[in-house]
XYZ file of C-alpha atoms in Angstrom:
218
model
C -8.796 -7.679 -13.135
C -6.700 -7.937 -9.977
C -6.331 -4.244 -9.536
C -5.977 -0.968 -11.349
C -3.818 2.120 -11.104
C -4.941 5.642 -11.850
C -2.209 8.188 -12.459
C -2.618 11.219 -10.208
C -1.878 14.677 -11.577
C 0.115 16.822 -9.198
C 1.365 19.587 -11.454
C 4.677 21.462 -11.371
C 6.276 22.553 -8.122
C 8.718 25.228 -7.011
C 12.219 24.789 -5.729
C 12.800 26.128 -2.186
C 14.490 29.279 -3.471
C 11.503 30.034 -5.717
C 9.141 29.673 -2.776
C 11.405 31.999 -0.795
C 11.263 34.562 -3.615
C 7.466 34.378 -3.712
C 7.230 34.991 0.038
C 9.621 37.926 -0.198
C 7.346 39.602 -2.737
C 4.257 38.762 -0.664
C 5.706 40.174 2.567
C 4.122 43.679 2.309
C 0.685 42.206 1.555
C -2.125 42.309 4.107
C -2.624 38.545 3.672
C 1.074 37.743 4.049
C 0.197 35.378 6.901
C -1.982 33.346 4.538
C 0.876 32.881 2.080
C 3.254 31.890 4.881
C 0.721 29.439 6.289
C 0.035 27.665 3.010
C 3.783 27.454 2.322
C 4.588 26.093 5.788
C 1.742 23.576 6.018
C 0.455 22.754 2.535
C -3.099 23.608 3.603
C -5.830 23.548 0.967
C -7.429 26.781 -0.247
C -10.742 25.700 1.247
C -9.053 25.214 4.622
C -7.429 28.639 4.519
C -10.736 30.293 3.629
C -12.556 28.463 6.421
C -9.906 28.950 9.106
C -11.302 30.495 12.286
C -9.766 32.066 15.369
C -11.076 29.109 17.351
C -8.988 26.763 15.192
C -5.731 28.449 16.191
C -3.823 27.757 19.394
C -0.713 29.837 18.957
C 0.470 29.251 22.523
C 0.613 25.539 21.679
C 1.805 26.341 18.127
C -0.908 24.291 16.426
C -3.767 24.791 14.002
C -6.777 22.483 14.160
C -8.528 21.950 10.858
C -12.263 22.055 11.536
C -13.965 24.011 8.749
C -13.695 24.699 5.018
C -15.209 27.079 2.481
C -15.410 25.730 -1.068
C -16.801 26.980 -4.366
C -19.447 24.616 -5.726
C -21.916 25.389 -8.474
C -20.983 29.055 -8.457
C -21.661 29.502 -4.743
C -19.545 29.142 -1.619
C -20.406 26.363 0.782
C -19.116 25.752 4.276
C -18.072 22.257 5.288
C -15.873 20.190 7.560
C -13.282 18.825 5.125
C -12.914 16.092 2.532
C -12.566 13.257 5.047
C -11.995 12.484 8.706
C -8.238 12.686 8.042
C -8.754 16.225 6.736
C -9.964 17.263 10.181
C -6.516 17.233 11.727
C -4.077 19.105 13.934
C -0.926 20.607 12.408
C 2.106 21.829 14.340
C 3.389 25.278 13.401
C 6.960 26.556 13.281
C 8.020 29.602 15.293
C 8.173 31.984 12.331
C 4.661 31.091 11.172
C 3.342 31.518 14.718
C 4.936 34.980 14.919
C 3.470 35.999 11.554
C 0.023 34.783 12.602
C 0.222 36.680 15.905
C 0.967 39.892 14.034
C -1.863 39.210 11.585
C -4.373 38.568 14.374
C -3.312 41.790 16.091
C -3.979 43.636 12.841
C -7.428 42.039 12.582
C -8.239 43.218 16.114
C -7.236 46.763 15.144
C -9.511 46.566 12.105
C -12.393 45.401 14.305
C -11.969 48.447 16.516
C -11.710 50.774 13.527
C -14.952 49.526 11.933
C -16.808 49.232 15.214
C -20.411 48.112 14.767
C -19.880 47.977 11.014
C -17.492 45.053 11.342
C -18.923 41.752 10.088
C -17.438 39.265 12.516
C -17.526 35.718 11.139
C -14.604 34.589 13.277
C -12.425 34.093 10.208
C -8.660 34.496 10.326
C -8.475 35.600 6.700
C -11.144 38.104 5.709
C -11.486 41.640 4.359
C -10.692 44.611 6.575
C -14.368 44.950 7.550
C -14.682 41.238 8.337
C -16.457 40.234 5.143
C -15.687 36.753 3.849
C -13.164 36.586 1.017
C -14.429 34.723 -2.042
C -12.037 31.756 -2.496
C -11.344 32.555 -6.155
C -10.145 35.997 -5.065
C -7.366 34.287 -3.107
C -6.324 32.503 -6.293
C -6.360 35.774 -8.242
C -4.150 37.455 -5.652
C -1.802 34.477 -5.743
C -1.487 34.697 -9.529
C -0.630 38.404 -9.347
C 2.063 37.747 -6.749
C 3.536 34.938 -8.854
C 3.767 37.324 -11.800
C 5.449 39.989 -9.679
C 7.882 37.475 -8.189
C 8.972 36.309 -11.666
C 8.848 32.674 -10.603
C 7.439 29.814 -12.713
C 3.659 29.946 -13.024
C 1.981 27.278 -10.908
C -1.500 26.873 -9.452
C -2.219 27.840 -5.866
C -2.877 24.148 -5.162
C 0.630 23.402 -6.428
C 2.041 25.224 -3.396
C 0.586 22.283 -1.470
C 2.449 19.916 -3.783
C 5.583 22.035 -3.376
C 5.307 21.653 0.398
C 4.948 17.885 0.043
C 7.921 17.432 -2.286
C 10.200 19.686 -0.238
C 9.220 17.786 2.916
C 9.905 14.375 1.401
C 13.188 15.519 -0.128
C 14.219 16.870 3.272
C 13.758 13.445 4.820
C 10.485 14.041 6.683
C 8.828 10.665 7.302
C 6.061 9.990 4.728
C 3.578 9.258 7.515
C 4.164 12.713 8.981
C 3.840 14.358 5.565
C 0.639 12.425 4.915
C -0.800 13.388 8.290
C 0.019 17.074 7.878
C -1.551 17.137 4.415
C -4.674 15.354 5.624
C -4.391 12.487 3.152
C -6.564 9.425 3.678
C -3.559 7.070 3.653
C 0.235 7.162 3.548
C -0.002 5.065 0.370
C -1.841 7.917 -1.338
C 0.952 10.325 -0.395
C 3.656 7.991 -1.673
C 1.789 7.140 -4.887
C 1.188 10.817 -5.567
C 4.641 12.215 -4.941
C 7.454 9.671 -5.084
C 7.326 9.350 -8.877
C 7.840 13.109 -9.063
C 11.010 12.902 -6.938
C 13.365 10.429 -8.660
C 16.336 11.664 -6.631
C 14.744 10.104 -3.543
C 15.751 6.682 -4.863
C 19.341 7.763 -5.439
C 19.447 9.359 -2.010
C 18.130 6.182 -0.428
C 20.829 4.130 -2.146
C 23.585 6.345 -0.746
C 22.069 6.582 2.741
C 21.576 2.850 3.142
C 24.916 1.786 1.695
C 26.685 4.366 3.827
C 25.664 2.459 6.925
C 27.739 -0.621 6.144
C 29.786 -0.250 2.924
C 33.270 1.315 2.850
C 33.645 4.648 1.059
C 36.536 3.506 -1.132
C 37.273 0.247 -2.957
C 40.873 0.176 -1.738
């Protein structure tokens, strides 16, 4: 056998307007910043749950992926990511930075309110008293918000796929998309997503021909 191909399941994704609707419904939530961050970066649930204050540099508008919290065998384990590519730096847009600044200010207020009773683990996303949030609880909250938003039911991980497909459709270079997602290779990104976006081929045909072919026959 020269080689083999294994189909990769990505699941359904949202259109941009559906993602917008979800974020509108999530706006009053205490963890609104989490939903904005996953939508704007495609971060994994484990990365969101392991995100620390030390990983954020909002003045430079970047987040550095250093730690994860995953559910394994019924317990939560801390780690450093799936691969070396997972431990990456991601640029943040201005809106996401502003939302994160407001969230961090709220966390500081909660620290003061709880005083010595605050359990400080250095996590960006935690309960009001600093306790770690069980990762599956994030998924449960996501599912409730999806139901309230009346958008198609998808998995939390499919928001990551939504980010990838929207990025590729918008013309973001596959290498950049791959880097931001923390994929091992650009080939993995292309193999995973291009089959799910058939209009990319049609768009490529028009873009390329438009560089040298006339618009009309006559």
